[in-house]
Short mmCIF file of C-alpha atoms and ligand atoms in Angstrom, two decimals:
data_model
loop_
_atom_site.label_atom_id
_atom_site.label_comp_id
_atom_site.label_asym_id
_atom_site.label_seq_id
_atom_site.Cartn_x
_atom_site.Cartn_y
_atom_site.Cartn_z
CA MET K 1 3.56 -41.13 -9.82
CA ASP K 2 4.01 -44.82 -8.76
CA LYS K 3 5.93 -45.83 -5.72
CA THR K 4 9.06 -47.20 -7.09
CA ASN K 5 9.40 -43.90 -9.09
CA LEU K 6 9.17 -42.06 -5.89
CA GLN K 7 11.57 -44.04 -4.02
CA ARG K 8 13.96 -43.77 -6.86
CA ILE K 9 13.71 -39.92 -6.86
CA TRP K 10 13.92 -39.95 -2.96
CA LYS K 11 17.32 -42.09 -3.21
CA VAL K 12 18.80 -39.49 -5.54
CA VAL K 13 17.80 -36.77 -3.19
CA CYS K 14 19.12 -38.38 -0.18
CA ARG K 15 22.29 -38.96 -2.01
CA ASN K 16 22.67 -35.29 -2.80
CA LEU K 17 21.79 -34.36 0.79
CA GLN K 18 24.62 -36.58 1.83
CA HIS K 19 27.03 -34.35 0.00
CA GLN K 20 25.53 -31.28 1.04
CA LEU K 21 24.95 -31.92 4.58
CA GLY K 22 27.41 -34.73 5.43
CA SER K 23 26.84 -38.40 6.80
CA PRO K 24 26.23 -37.65 10.60
CA VAL K 25 23.32 -35.20 9.78
CA VAL K 26 21.76 -37.49 7.08
CA ASN K 27 21.91 -40.55 9.35
CA SER K 28 20.48 -38.68 12.23
CA TRP K 29 17.83 -36.95 10.54
CA ILE K 30 17.21 -37.95 6.88
CA SER K 31 17.27 -41.50 7.04
CA PRO K 32 14.52 -42.10 9.35
CA LEU K 33 12.46 -40.35 6.78
CA SER K 34 10.47 -42.23 3.97
CA VAL K 35 8.84 -41.02 0.93
CA ASP K 36 5.16 -41.83 0.98
CA LYS K 37 3.07 -40.30 -1.71
CA PHE K 38 2.86 -37.83 -4.34
CA TYR K 39 -0.48 -35.95 -4.56
CA SER K 40 -1.39 -32.56 -6.10
CA GLY K 41 1.91 -31.30 -6.50
CA ILE K 42 2.84 -32.21 -3.08
CA LEU K 43 5.43 -34.92 -1.79
CA TYR K 44 4.48 -36.50 1.46
CA VAL K 45 7.35 -37.62 3.53
CA LYS K 46 6.77 -39.51 6.73
CA ALA K 47 8.59 -39.06 9.91
CA PRO K 48 8.83 -41.18 12.73
CA SER K 49 8.17 -38.34 15.52
CA MET K 50 6.98 -34.93 15.84
CA PHE K 51 10.26 -33.93 17.18
CA LEU K 52 12.22 -35.16 13.98
CA ARG K 53 9.71 -33.65 11.79
CA ASP K 54 9.98 -30.35 13.33
CA TRP K 55 13.62 -30.46 13.10
CA VAL K 56 13.92 -31.48 9.59
CA VAL K 57 11.02 -28.85 8.27
CA ASN K 58 12.73 -26.09 10.29
CA ASN K 59 16.56 -26.98 9.26
CA TYR K 60 16.49 -29.00 6.06
CA LEU K 61 13.25 -28.55 4.08
CA GLY K 62 14.64 -26.04 1.76
CA SER K 63 17.55 -28.32 0.66
CA ILE K 64 15.18 -31.23 0.46
CA LEU K 65 12.61 -29.46 -2.01
CA ALA K 66 15.28 -27.89 -3.95
CA PHE K 67 16.89 -31.47 -4.81
CA CYS K 68 13.31 -32.91 -5.05
CA GLN K 69 12.45 -30.32 -7.92
CA LYS K 70 15.75 -30.98 -9.59
CA GLU K 71 14.84 -34.63 -10.19
CA CYS K 72 11.02 -34.03 -10.79
CA LYS K 73 9.67 -30.47 -11.87
CA ASP K 74 5.96 -31.39 -10.76
CA ILE K 75 7.01 -31.41 -7.06
CA LYS K 76 5.78 -28.14 -5.92
CA SER K 77 6.23 -28.71 -2.22
CA VAL K 78 7.17 -31.11 0.44
CA GLU K 79 5.19 -31.94 3.18
CA VAL K 80 6.64 -33.89 6.27
CA PHE K 81 4.15 -35.57 8.50
CA VAL K 82 4.30 -37.97 11.47
CA SER K 83 3.28 -41.39 10.58
CA SER K 84 0.63 -41.85 13.55
CA ALA K 85 -2.94 -42.18 12.56
CA ARG K 86 -3.79 -38.83 14.07
CA SER K 87 -1.38 -36.71 12.29
CA GLU K 88 -1.35 -38.45 9.12
CA PRO K 89 -2.80 -35.95 6.33
CA ASP K 90 -6.21 -37.11 5.06
CA PHE K 91 -6.15 -37.91 1.36
CA PRO K 92 -8.10 -40.05 -0.66
CA GLU K 93 -5.60 -42.97 -1.46
CA SER K 94 -4.45 -43.05 2.13
CA LYS K 95 -7.47 -44.65 3.61
CA SER K 96 -6.94 -48.19 2.25
CA GLU K 97 -3.41 -48.51 2.79
CA PRO K 98 -2.02 -50.11 6.13
CA ARG K 99 -0.24 -47.75 8.43
CA GLY K 100 3.38 -47.11 8.37
CA SER K 101 5.83 -47.67 11.15
CA GLU K 102 4.51 -46.81 14.85
CA PRO K 103 5.69 -43.47 16.11
CA VAL K 104 9.11 -43.61 17.97
CA ALA K 105 9.83 -41.64 20.89
CA ALA K 106 11.92 -38.35 20.29
CA LYS K 107 14.84 -39.29 22.36
CA THR K 108 15.77 -42.29 20.49
CA PHE K 109 17.19 -39.90 17.73
CA ALA K 110 20.59 -38.54 18.49
CA LEU K 111 20.90 -34.76 17.79
CA PRO K 112 23.98 -33.78 15.56
CA GLU K 113 25.85 -32.54 18.24
CA PRO K 114 26.16 -33.78 21.65
CA GLN K 115 23.24 -32.71 24.20
CA GLY K 116 23.12 -31.75 27.71
CA LYS K 117 20.44 -33.36 29.88
CA LYS K 118 19.05 -29.92 30.30
CA ASN K 119 17.84 -29.66 26.51
CA GLU K 120 15.95 -33.15 26.73
CA GLU K 121 13.96 -31.58 29.53
CA ALA K 122 12.93 -28.75 27.37
CA ILE K 123 11.61 -31.01 24.76
CA VAL K 124 9.60 -33.09 27.36
CA LEU K 125 8.42 -29.81 29.00
CA GLY K 126 7.32 -27.63 26.17
CA VAL K 127 4.86 -28.52 23.39
CA PRO K 128 5.92 -28.99 20.10
CA LEU K 129 6.41 -25.90 17.77
CA ASP K 130 4.64 -25.20 14.44
CA PRO K 131 7.27 -25.18 11.82
CA LYS K 132 5.56 -22.58 9.68
CA PHE K 133 5.34 -20.14 12.61
CA THR K 134 8.63 -18.49 11.93
CA PHE K 135 9.71 -14.58 11.48
CA GLU K 136 10.40 -15.43 7.88
CA ASN K 137 6.53 -16.32 7.56
CA PHE K 138 5.27 -13.50 9.67
CA VAL K 139 4.04 -10.49 7.31
CA VAL K 140 4.80 -7.29 9.04
CA GLY K 141 2.58 -4.10 8.81
CA LYS K 142 1.39 -1.21 11.08
CA PRO K 143 -1.01 -3.31 13.34
CA ASN K 144 1.71 -5.85 14.29
CA GLU K 145 5.15 -4.03 13.63
CA PHE K 146 5.79 -3.07 17.27
CA ALA K 147 4.99 -6.60 18.58
CA TYR K 148 7.21 -8.01 15.82
CA ALA K 149 9.98 -5.68 16.55
CA ALA K 150 9.77 -6.59 20.28
CA ALA K 151 9.65 -10.19 19.71
CA LEU K 152 12.51 -10.13 17.33
CA ARG K 153 14.78 -8.12 19.73
CA VAL K 154 13.94 -10.47 22.56
CA ALA K 155 14.87 -13.55 20.28
CA GLU K 156 17.96 -11.91 19.11
CA SER K 157 19.65 -10.64 22.46
CA ASP K 158 21.89 -12.72 24.20
CA LYS K 159 21.11 -10.78 27.32
CA VAL K 160 17.69 -10.71 28.71
CA ALA K 161 16.26 -7.54 27.30
CA PHE K 162 12.81 -6.95 28.77
CA ASN K 163 11.20 -9.26 31.51
CA PRO K 164 8.64 -10.41 30.67
CA LEU K 165 7.48 -9.64 27.05
CA PHE K 166 3.91 -9.43 27.35
CA LEU K 167 2.14 -9.79 23.75
CA TYR K 168 -1.44 -8.99 23.93
CA GLY K 169 -4.27 -8.70 21.17
CA ALA K 170 -7.45 -10.21 20.03
CA VAL K 171 -7.84 -13.91 18.78
CA GLY K 172 -6.29 -15.09 15.56
CA LEU K 173 -3.97 -11.89 15.14
CA GLY K 174 -0.58 -13.57 15.37
CA LYS K 175 0.60 -13.95 19.17
CA THR K 176 1.21 -17.88 19.20
CA HIS K 177 2.95 -17.41 15.77
CA LEU K 178 5.31 -14.77 17.13
CA MET K 179 5.95 -16.88 20.22
CA HIS K 180 6.99 -19.82 18.17
CA ALA K 181 9.08 -17.69 15.95
CA ILE K 182 10.90 -16.39 19.05
CA ALA K 183 11.41 -20.07 20.31
CA TRP K 184 12.63 -21.15 16.56
CA ASN K 185 15.10 -18.35 16.41
CA ILE K 186 16.60 -18.87 19.80
CA LYS K 187 16.90 -22.65 19.23
CA THR K 188 18.30 -22.16 15.85
CA ARG K 189 20.95 -19.87 17.17
CA ASN K 190 21.85 -21.89 20.20
CA HIS K 191 20.14 -25.37 20.39
CA LYS K 192 21.36 -25.67 23.97
CA ARG K 193 19.22 -23.12 25.06
CA ASN K 194 16.43 -24.48 27.13
CA VAL K 195 13.17 -23.19 25.70
CA ALA K 196 9.78 -24.14 27.00
CA TYR K 197 6.74 -23.08 25.12
CA MET K 198 3.35 -23.97 26.42
CA SER K 199 -0.10 -22.83 26.80
CA ALA K 200 -1.48 -21.64 30.15
CA GLU K 201 -3.76 -24.51 30.08
CA LYS K 202 -1.12 -26.88 29.68
CA PHE K 203 0.87 -25.16 32.69
CA MET K 204 -2.08 -25.61 34.73
CA TYR K 205 -2.28 -29.20 33.81
CA HIS K 206 1.26 -29.87 34.85
CA PHE K 207 0.71 -28.19 37.94
CA ILE K 208 -2.27 -30.08 39.02
CA LYS K 209 -0.61 -33.34 38.13
CA SER K 210 2.30 -32.54 40.17
CA VAL K 211 0.08 -31.70 43.15
CA ARG K 212 -1.96 -34.86 42.60
CA TYR K 213 1.00 -37.08 42.64
CA LYS K 214 2.68 -35.19 45.31
CA ASP K 215 5.52 -34.25 42.98
CA THR K 216 5.55 -30.50 43.38
CA MET K 217 9.34 -30.54 43.86
CA ALA K 218 10.05 -32.18 40.48
CA PHE K 219 7.72 -29.69 38.72
CA LYS K 220 9.22 -26.68 40.42
CA GLU K 221 13.02 -27.99 39.50
CA GLN K 222 11.62 -28.75 35.77
CA PHE K 223 10.51 -25.18 35.37
CA ARG K 224 13.33 -23.55 36.93
CA ALA K 225 15.58 -25.14 34.75
CA VAL K 226 14.38 -23.55 31.56
CA ASP K 227 16.15 -20.56 30.15
CA VAL K 228 13.27 -19.25 28.36
CA LEU K 229 9.64 -19.68 29.49
CA MET K 230 6.71 -18.93 27.11
CA ILE K 231 3.25 -19.18 28.51
CA ASP K 232 0.55 -18.66 25.68
CA ASP K 233 -2.87 -17.19 26.54
CA ILE K 234 -2.42 -16.58 30.22
CA GLN K 235 -5.98 -15.35 30.51
CA PHE K 236 -6.83 -19.00 30.85
CA ILE K 237 -5.76 -18.92 34.49
CA CYS K 238 -7.80 -15.90 35.55
CA GLY K 239 -9.73 -16.81 38.68
CA LYS K 240 -7.76 -19.95 39.06
CA ASP K 241 -6.17 -19.00 42.06
CA SER K 242 -3.55 -21.87 43.12
CA THR K 243 -2.59 -22.01 39.55
CA GLN K 244 -1.76 -18.20 39.75
CA GLU K 245 0.08 -18.54 42.89
CA GLU K 246 2.45 -21.13 41.66
CA PHE K 247 2.75 -19.34 38.29
CA PHE K 248 3.81 -16.18 40.33
CA HIS K 249 6.47 -18.18 42.19
CA THR K 250 7.81 -19.83 38.81
CA PHE K 251 7.83 -16.41 37.31
CA ASN K 252 9.71 -14.58 40.18
CA ASP K 253 12.28 -17.29 40.37
CA LEU K 254 13.03 -17.13 36.63
CA VAL K 255 13.32 -13.47 36.47
CA ASP K 256 15.23 -13.19 39.50
CA ASN K 257 17.72 -15.71 37.88
CA ASN K 258 17.90 -13.67 34.58
CA ARG K 259 15.84 -16.20 32.57
CA GLN K 260 13.43 -14.69 29.90
CA VAL K 261 9.67 -15.01 30.39
CA ILE K 262 7.31 -14.36 27.52
CA VAL K 263 3.67 -14.17 27.84
CA SER K 264 0.84 -13.85 25.81
CA ALA K 265 -2.91 -12.62 26.47
CA ASP K 266 -6.20 -11.52 24.81
CA LYS K 267 -6.00 -8.35 27.05
CA SER K 268 -3.63 -5.97 28.57
CA PRO K 269 -2.23 -6.95 31.92
CA SER K 270 -4.27 -4.37 33.75
CA ASP K 271 -7.49 -5.58 32.10
CA LEU K 272 -7.11 -9.33 33.11
CA ASP K 273 -9.97 -9.65 35.44
CA GLY K 274 -9.93 -12.44 37.86
CA MET K 275 -6.00 -12.25 37.81
CA GLU K 276 -4.25 -11.17 41.37
CA ASP K 277 -3.24 -7.67 41.44
CA ARG K 278 0.40 -8.39 42.53
CA LEU K 279 0.63 -10.64 39.11
CA LYS K 280 -1.00 -8.14 36.95
CA SER K 281 1.44 -5.55 38.11
CA ARG K 282 4.25 -7.90 37.67
CA LEU K 283 3.20 -8.78 34.29
CA GLY K 284 3.22 -5.27 33.12
CA TRP K 285 6.84 -4.49 34.34
CA GLY K 286 8.66 -5.62 31.38
CA LEU K 287 7.67 -4.67 27.86
CA VAL K 288 4.08 -4.78 26.85
CA ALA K 289 3.38 -4.91 23.26
CA ASP K 290 -0.03 -5.10 21.66
CA ILE K 291 -1.16 -6.31 18.04
CA HIS K 292 -3.90 -4.14 16.59
CA PRO K 293 -6.73 -5.47 14.58
CA THR K 294 -5.81 -5.93 10.99
CA THR K 295 -5.78 -3.47 8.17
CA TYR K 296 -6.63 -3.81 4.67
CA GLU K 297 -2.91 -3.63 3.55
CA LEU K 298 -1.99 -6.15 6.13
CA ARG K 299 -4.58 -8.67 5.06
CA LEU K 300 -3.85 -8.21 1.38
CA GLY K 301 0.12 -8.65 2.20
CA ILE K 302 -0.63 -11.97 4.21
CA LEU K 303 -2.59 -13.30 1.29
CA GLN K 304 0.12 -12.31 -1.22
CA SER K 305 2.59 -13.98 0.68
CA LYS K 306 0.66 -17.15 0.98
CA MET K 307 0.29 -17.21 -2.48
CA ALA K 308 4.07 -17.40 -3.24
CA GLU K 309 3.92 -21.06 -1.75
CA CYS K 310 0.76 -22.05 -3.29
CA ALA K 311 0.33 -24.42 -6.12
CA VAL K 312 -2.81 -22.72 -7.28
CA LYS K 313 -2.65 -19.12 -8.61
CA ILE K 314 -5.48 -16.75 -7.44
CA PRO K 315 -6.06 -13.61 -9.50
CA ASP K 316 -5.17 -10.27 -7.58
CA LYS K 317 -8.64 -8.93 -7.89
CA VAL K 318 -9.76 -12.09 -5.87
CA LEU K 319 -7.20 -11.64 -3.30
CA GLU K 320 -8.30 -8.06 -3.10
CA PHE K 321 -11.89 -9.18 -2.60
CA ILE K 322 -10.95 -11.70 0.08
CA ALA K 323 -9.00 -8.81 1.94
CA HIS K 324 -11.71 -6.25 1.78
CA LYS K 325 -14.34 -8.87 2.99
CA ILE K 326 -12.78 -10.98 5.77
CA THR K 327 -11.76 -8.52 8.21
CA THR K 328 -12.22 -10.30 11.46
CA ASN K 329 -8.77 -11.76 12.04
CA ILE K 330 -5.80 -13.56 10.24
CA ARG K 331 -6.94 -17.10 11.26
CA GLU K 332 -10.33 -16.49 9.14
CA LEU K 333 -8.50 -14.97 6.49
CA GLU K 334 -6.21 -18.13 6.02
CA GLY K 335 -9.39 -20.16 6.19
CA ALA K 336 -11.08 -18.40 3.54
CA LEU K 337 -7.95 -18.63 1.28
CA ASN K 338 -7.67 -22.48 2.04
CA ARG K 339 -11.15 -22.90 1.13
CA ILE K 340 -10.86 -21.10 -2.16
CA VAL K 341 -7.87 -23.20 -3.09
CA ALA K 342 -9.47 -26.46 -2.01
CA SER K 343 -12.33 -25.81 -4.22
CA ALA K 344 -10.19 -24.71 -7.14
CA ILE K 345 -8.05 -28.37 -6.67
CA PHE K 346 -10.93 -30.52 -6.02
CA ILE K 347 -13.94 -29.13 -8.12
CA GLY K 348 -11.52 -27.71 -10.68
CA ARG K 349 -13.36 -24.45 -10.80
CA GLU K 350 -11.99 -21.41 -11.99
CA ILE K 351 -11.52 -18.85 -9.19
CA THR K 352 -13.25 -15.49 -9.90
CA ILE K 353 -14.89 -12.95 -7.60
CA GLU K 354 -18.09 -14.82 -8.25
CA SER K 355 -16.81 -18.23 -7.22
CA ALA K 356 -15.10 -16.82 -4.12
CA ARG K 357 -18.27 -15.22 -3.21
CA ASP K 358 -20.03 -18.51 -3.43
CA VAL K 359 -17.35 -20.48 -1.48
CA LEU K 360 -17.15 -17.91 1.22
CA SER K 361 -20.84 -17.36 1.51
CA ASP K 362 -21.40 -18.37 5.11
CA LEU K 363 -18.36 -16.13 6.08
CA LEU K 364 -19.46 -13.07 4.12
CA ARG K 365 -22.15 -11.15 5.81
CA THR K 366 -25.54 -11.85 4.18
CA SER K 367 -25.94 -8.36 3.31
CA ASP K 368 -22.80 -8.41 1.08
CA ARG K 369 -24.37 -10.61 -1.44
CA LYS K 370 -27.97 -9.52 -0.92
CA VAL K 371 -28.14 -5.58 -1.26
CA THR K 372 -28.66 -4.37 -4.77
CA VAL K 373 -28.32 -0.73 -5.95
CA GLU K 374 -31.84 -0.74 -6.82
CA GLU K 375 -32.78 -1.68 -3.06
CA ILE K 376 -30.83 1.14 -1.74
CA GLN K 377 -32.30 3.69 -4.27
CA LYS K 378 -35.72 2.41 -3.30
CA LYS K 379 -35.28 2.81 0.51
CA VAL K 380 -33.16 5.92 0.35
CA SER K 381 -36.28 7.50 -1.80
CA GLU K 382 -38.61 6.06 0.50
CA HIS K 383 -36.52 7.78 3.59
CA TYR K 384 -36.47 11.14 2.20
CA ALA K 385 -39.77 11.05 0.31
CA VAL K 386 -38.33 11.82 -3.11
CA LYS K 387 -39.28 10.18 -6.37
CA LEU K 388 -37.35 6.82 -7.36
CA ALA K 389 -37.00 8.44 -10.72
CA ASP K 390 -34.86 11.28 -9.23
CA MET K 391 -32.07 8.98 -8.13
CA SER K 392 -31.16 8.92 -11.81
CA SER K 393 -32.50 12.39 -12.86
CA ASN K 394 -30.57 15.63 -13.50
CA ARG K 395 -32.38 17.53 -11.05
CA ARG K 396 -29.92 19.28 -8.68
CA VAL K 397 -32.01 20.89 -5.96
CA ARG K 398 -30.56 20.01 -2.67
CA GLN K 399 -33.60 18.05 -1.41
CA ILE K 400 -33.02 15.74 -4.28
CA SER K 401 -29.27 15.78 -4.81
CA MET K 402 -28.49 15.07 -1.04
CA PRO K 403 -30.48 11.85 -0.90
CA ARG K 404 -28.88 10.70 -4.25
CA GLN K 405 -25.51 11.30 -2.79
CA VAL K 406 -26.66 9.23 0.35
CA ALA K 407 -27.65 6.54 -2.03
CA MET K 408 -24.37 6.71 -3.89
CA TYR K 409 -22.41 6.67 -0.69
CA LEU K 410 -24.56 3.61 0.61
CA ALA K 411 -23.90 1.66 -2.88
CA LYS K 412 -20.12 2.06 -2.36
CA LYS K 413 -20.32 1.07 1.24
CA LEU K 414 -22.63 -1.99 1.00
CA THR K 415 -21.96 -3.51 -2.46
CA THR K 416 -18.93 -4.61 -3.92
CA MET K 417 -19.68 -2.53 -7.00
CA SER K 418 -16.93 -0.29 -8.64
CA LEU K 419 -17.44 3.55 -8.96
CA PRO K 420 -18.00 3.54 -12.57
CA GLU K 421 -20.72 0.64 -12.13
CA ILE K 422 -22.47 2.82 -9.38
CA GLY K 423 -22.47 5.73 -11.62
CA LYS K 424 -24.21 3.73 -14.54
CA ARG K 425 -27.12 2.99 -12.25
CA PHE K 426 -27.44 6.65 -11.24
CA GLY K 427 -28.33 7.69 -14.70
CA GLY K 428 -25.04 7.06 -16.21
CA ARG K 429 -23.19 9.55 -14.14
CA ASP K 430 -19.24 9.54 -14.33
CA HIS K 431 -17.31 7.71 -11.73
CA THR K 432 -16.00 11.15 -10.34
CA THR K 433 -19.39 12.17 -9.40
CA VAL K 434 -19.88 8.94 -7.25
CA LEU K 435 -16.61 9.32 -5.75
CA HIS K 436 -17.34 13.17 -5.05
CA ALA K 437 -20.70 12.16 -3.46
CA PHE K 438 -19.05 9.30 -1.30
CA LYS K 439 -16.37 11.92 -0.01
CA LYS K 440 -18.83 14.67 0.78
CA VAL K 441 -21.09 12.15 2.89
CA GLU K 442 -18.21 10.94 4.73
CA GLU K 443 -16.99 14.20 5.54
CA THR K 444 -20.51 15.52 6.47
CA ILE K 445 -21.30 12.71 8.93
CA LYS K 446 -18.32 13.69 10.91
CA ASN K 447 -20.29 16.73 12.17
CA ASP K 448 -23.85 16.19 11.19
CA GLY K 449 -25.40 14.03 13.64
CA SER K 450 -28.68 13.65 12.09
CA LEU K 451 -27.29 12.60 8.57
CA ALA K 452 -25.07 10.05 10.41
CA GLU K 453 -28.05 8.69 12.23
CA ASP K 454 -29.81 8.54 8.66
CA ILE K 455 -26.98 6.37 7.46
CA ARG K 456 -27.01 4.19 10.31
CA LEU K 457 -30.45 3.60 10.18
CA LEU K 458 -30.74 3.03 6.32
CA SER K 459 -27.54 0.47 6.36
CA SER K 460 -29.28 -1.30 9.13
CA ILE K 461 -32.61 -1.74 7.13
CA LEU K 462 -30.64 -2.60 4.13
CA THR K 463 -28.38 -5.23 5.45
CA LYS K 464 -30.95 -7.01 7.88
P1 ADP V 501 -3.40 -15.78 18.12
O1 ADP V 501 -2.42 -16.67 18.78
O2 ADP V 501 -2.88 -14.51 18.42
O3 ADP V 501 -4.75 -16.26 18.36
P2 ADP V 501 -2.10 -17.04 15.88
O4 ADP V 501 -0.66 -16.80 16.31
O5 ADP V 501 -2.60 -18.33 16.16
O6 ADP V 501 -3.15 -16.09 16.47
O7 ADP V 501 -2.37 -16.67 14.17
C1 ADP V 501 -3.54 -17.36 13.59
C2 ADP V 501 -3.02 -17.52 12.15
O8 ADP V 501 -2.84 -16.41 11.32
C3 ADP V 501 -1.97 -18.48 12.00
O9 ADP V 501 -1.86 -19.62 11.08
C4 ADP V 501 -0.67 -17.45 11.87
O10 ADP V 501 0.47 -18.26 11.24
C5 ADP V 501 -1.39 -16.43 10.96
N1 ADP V 501 -0.73 -15.09 11.15
C6 ADP V 501 -1.07 -14.24 12.22
N2 ADP V 501 -0.18 -13.23 11.91
C7 ADP V 501 0.14 -13.39 10.84
C8 ADP V 501 1.32 -12.69 10.01
N3 ADP V 501 1.66 -11.11 10.55
N4 ADP V 501 1.68 -13.16 8.72
C9 ADP V 501 1.47 -14.23 8.55
N5 ADP V 501 0.51 -15.18 9.00
C10 ADP V 501 0.07 -14.59 10.18
MG1 MG V 502 -2.75 -18.26 20.14
#
């Protein structure tokens, strides 16, 4: 689509927004935007500042997209980006073009309603929030339902619910997402509330800077002016004594003044080595909510929800494959999905389990690609000193049926083959026989240490 066409569409969209939202909103928020390009179903719109972009994305993106699609069905989504060299999306045609306007400081844009000084400070103090990290975009499952409920409760109560809210869990499981979601929710309900979100590292940076410039009073004042303080990844200040000391005082002042504090970490308060005891105990006073490692259901749910907004369709079987294979954390899961989408767009390759396996080969354990049923049968028969042919034979004596069941169990565990496919390779057995073998071995190893040891050994040989 050429630029004139895009500008014509954008003009109509702005006119429609004017009817819907009114002139003050459009003048403050929409007019500073300019349409930039259309690429691969996405309309790229330029914003002059991060602050303006975040506000627009969080409040008006739905309307913008709806009006765009009314004008042009090919527009599948709208991406608002800041027109500074660093944050401009990197796509082929953009390289040769001159840069757009310089970024403009957030403060030059008036909010639709009068703002107090307090709110400006919050913007200066905190770091920008990710517009995608909202409660709506957070998929809830067993591992995170408690943390989600606690976060929602804190976001929605007008009184301080628990102080602090302490969220913890391993990397990539959604702590930062939940914190941003709380911030968005509070700001949307009452934009005058002074919400400051930052990493513990940033907190330390502010603190050290204030010490260096002998400006600790201003530092204290700034932090004590917030209504809600969120410090992400607090484990960063473990072993950093003076920062901890300062945080402890800030924390106490805020809590004493009935301000909400929300903290995240990769461990529970009591496990934070290198953290002063009084701070550890203080952090555990409110509500401590942990996020557990993901389950298959949650991973699949997240992939499906990402699909809803994705221009490329990925077959269910492939999503199930990814959910089975990428088990580390959600960040990696998203990374895997993005890679598959990108390869489909750029190479135009059909998405199948095979192509997904290729694209993700380095993420998947090498064993997942290499182990074959034949190898399993060979190693198992060697281990138990039975004939390879007996893996497929009908002999039912225990010395033979047990190794055969172990081999079927390992085939299910270590390959991506379905039960009928496995059955076929064991002398054309039925899938129920394979399932029976799998369950039996799984049950037996709970009590039979030597069989469990055999399985561990064979697995490690096969996946080396
Ligand atoms: P953490 O801060 O715990 O390391 P993040 O909050 O940065 O993890 O999450 C990593 C990525 O996974 C983010 O892109 C986030 O949006 C996504 N994510 C995490 N949990 C969920 C969830 N329950 N639903 C949807 N996306 C999630
Ligand atoms: Mg994080």
